[in-house]
Short mmCIF file of C-alpha atoms in Angstrom, two decimals:
data_model
loop_
_atom_site.label_atom_id
_atom_site.label_comp_id
_atom_site.label_asym_id
_atom_site.label_seq_id
_atom_site.Cartn_x
_atom_site.Cartn_y
_atom_site.Cartn_z
CA MET A 152 -34.56 -6.43 -56.78
CA ARG A 153 -34.47 -7.54 -53.18
CA ALA A 154 -31.20 -9.48 -53.67
CA ILE A 155 -29.56 -6.32 -55.01
CA ARG A 156 -30.57 -4.35 -51.92
CA HIS A 157 -29.13 -7.03 -49.60
CA GLY A 158 -25.96 -7.20 -51.67
CA PHE A 159 -25.63 -3.42 -51.66
CA GLY A 160 -26.24 -3.31 -47.88
CA ALA A 161 -23.56 -5.94 -47.29
CA PHE A 162 -21.14 -4.01 -49.53
CA VAL A 163 -21.78 -0.75 -47.63
CA SER A 164 -21.36 -2.53 -44.28
CA VAL A 165 -18.01 -4.01 -45.32
CA ALA A 166 -16.84 -0.64 -46.69
CA VAL A 167 -17.75 1.14 -43.43
CA LEU A 168 -16.02 -1.57 -41.39
CA LEU A 169 -12.81 -1.38 -43.44
CA THR A 170 -12.82 2.43 -43.27
CA GLY A 171 -13.18 2.28 -39.48
CA ILE A 172 -10.28 -0.15 -39.18
CA ALA A 173 -8.09 2.03 -41.41
CA VAL A 174 -8.91 5.16 -39.38
CA ALA A 175 -8.20 3.35 -36.10
CA ALA A 176 -4.83 2.18 -37.43
CA GLU A 177 -3.99 5.75 -38.49
CA VAL A 178 -4.88 7.10 -35.07
CA ARG A 179 -2.77 4.46 -33.31
CA ALA A 180 0.18 5.01 -35.63
CA ALA A 181 0.13 8.82 -35.36
CA PRO A 182 3.03 10.19 -33.29
CA ALA A 183 2.33 12.21 -30.16
CA PRO A 184 2.50 15.99 -30.52
CA ALA A 185 6.01 17.38 -30.07
CA GLU A 186 5.06 19.72 -27.19
CA GLU A 187 3.85 16.82 -25.01
CA ARG A 188 6.96 15.25 -23.52
CA PRO A 189 6.76 12.88 -20.56
CA VAL A 190 7.83 14.51 -17.32
CA THR A 191 10.09 12.40 -15.12
CA ALA A 192 11.53 13.27 -11.76
CA PRO A 193 15.24 12.76 -11.22
CA ALA A 194 16.04 9.34 -9.81
CA ALA A 195 18.25 10.81 -7.06
CA GLU A 196 15.25 12.68 -5.57
CA GLU A 197 13.15 9.56 -5.02
CA PRO A 198 13.26 8.11 -1.48
CA GLU A 199 14.59 4.62 -1.08
CA ASN A 200 11.99 1.98 -0.33
CA PHE A 201 12.03 0.86 3.27
CA GLY A 202 9.62 -0.49 5.81
CA ALA A 203 9.11 -3.92 7.21
CA SER A 204 5.94 -5.75 6.29
CA CYS A 205 4.08 -6.36 9.55
CA ARG A 206 0.96 -8.21 10.59
CA THR A 207 -0.65 -8.16 14.01
CA VAL A 208 -2.43 -11.03 15.72
CA VAL A 209 -4.74 -10.46 18.69
CA GLN A 210 -5.34 -13.48 20.95
CA GLY A 211 -7.45 -12.55 23.96
CA SER A 212 -5.64 -9.70 25.69
CA THR A 213 -2.26 -10.29 23.99
CA VAL A 214 -1.12 -8.68 20.74
CA THR A 215 1.79 -10.05 18.71
CA ALA A 216 3.31 -8.27 15.72
CA HIS A 217 5.36 -10.25 13.20
CA CYS A 218 7.55 -8.05 10.96
CA GLN A 219 9.76 -9.04 8.04
CA ASN A 220 11.95 -6.48 6.25
CA PRO A 221 12.60 -7.21 2.54
CA TYR A 222 14.47 -3.94 1.92
CA PRO A 223 18.20 -3.18 2.19
CA ARG A 224 17.59 -0.42 4.74
CA ALA A 225 16.91 -1.18 8.42
CA ASP A 226 13.50 -0.26 9.86
CA ARG A 227 12.68 0.66 13.44
CA VAL A 228 9.19 -0.59 14.34
CA ARG A 229 7.01 -0.01 17.41
CA LEU A 230 3.82 -1.75 18.50
CA HIS A 231 1.06 0.43 19.93
CA VAL A 232 -1.81 -1.21 21.82
CA GLU A 233 -5.02 0.59 22.79
CA CYS A 234 -7.11 -1.18 25.43
CA GLU A 235 -10.91 -1.31 25.50
CA ARG A 236 -11.47 -0.51 29.18
CA TRP A 237 -10.99 3.07 30.34
CA TRP A 238 -8.95 1.97 33.34
CA ASP A 239 -6.70 -0.33 31.32
CA ILE A 240 -3.39 1.31 30.41
CA ASP A 241 -2.55 1.67 26.70
CA SER A 242 1.02 0.74 25.81
CA ASP A 243 3.73 1.56 23.30
CA SER A 244 6.61 -0.85 22.85
CA ALA A 245 10.24 0.11 22.75
CA PRO A 246 11.58 0.54 19.20
CA VAL A 247 12.77 -2.73 17.66
CA GLU A 248 15.22 -2.58 14.78
CA VAL A 249 14.46 -4.98 11.94
CA GLY A 250 17.49 -5.20 9.68
CA PRO A 251 17.59 -6.03 5.97
CA ALA A 252 16.14 -9.48 5.25
CA ASP A 253 15.50 -9.88 8.99
CA TYR A 254 12.49 -10.84 11.09
CA GLY A 255 11.20 -9.25 14.28
CA LYS A 256 8.49 -10.14 16.79
CA ILE A 257 6.96 -7.68 19.27
CA THR A 258 4.32 -8.42 21.89
CA GLY A 259 2.04 -6.22 23.95
CA ARG A 260 -1.00 -6.78 26.13
CA CYS A 261 -3.94 -5.32 27.99
CA TRP A 262 -5.45 -6.58 31.25
CA LYS A 263 -8.77 -7.19 29.51
CA GLU A 264 -9.87 -6.64 25.90
CA VAL A 265 -7.79 -5.03 23.12
CA ARG A 266 -9.51 -2.19 21.23
CA SER A 267 -6.88 -1.70 18.53
CA ALA A 268 -3.22 -2.30 17.72
CA TRP A 269 -0.98 -0.75 15.10
CA ILE A 270 2.63 -0.54 14.03
CA THR A 271 4.68 2.60 13.30
CA HIS A 272 7.82 2.62 11.14
CA GLN A 273 10.89 4.82 11.15
CA PRO A 274 14.20 4.49 9.30
CA ALA A 275 16.80 3.10 11.70
CA ASP A 276 19.35 5.79 10.76
CA GLN A 277 17.12 8.53 12.29
CA ALA A 278 16.78 9.37 15.97
CA PRO A 279 13.77 7.66 17.62
CA ASP A 280 10.60 9.73 17.72
CA PRO A 281 9.45 10.11 21.37
CA THR A 282 5.80 10.75 20.41
CA PRO A 283 4.19 7.87 18.50
CA VAL A 284 1.91 8.72 15.60
CA ARG A 285 -0.89 6.38 14.67
CA GLY A 286 0.10 4.83 11.32
CA SER A 287 -0.06 1.68 9.29
#
């Protein structure tokens, strides 16, 4: 009697497993409802990728930014240095144009310690922005 129960339990388990697999296959194979269509924006509206990849290195009171532009559009980069001491003057570099597949290096410094340094980007075909905005 006990062997029949174990056999019946195994049979039920296999039947439930096969039913679950069949239902999962049906759900995967079912087409999406007709009213749900993927929405895509026109390709002409998307902005072109631009922007040099930059890293900053702080050594004592000197900051050096190394920028490499992998994109076909030129990038105008600026280094902004904020000094730790209240009497030390913060500085913003002149814009440096980094052309396609080109490399640029910008340096800045404080008299004493550097609090922070960052780079701002702007497409080279636009007029330079006179007021820097803290960015990447």
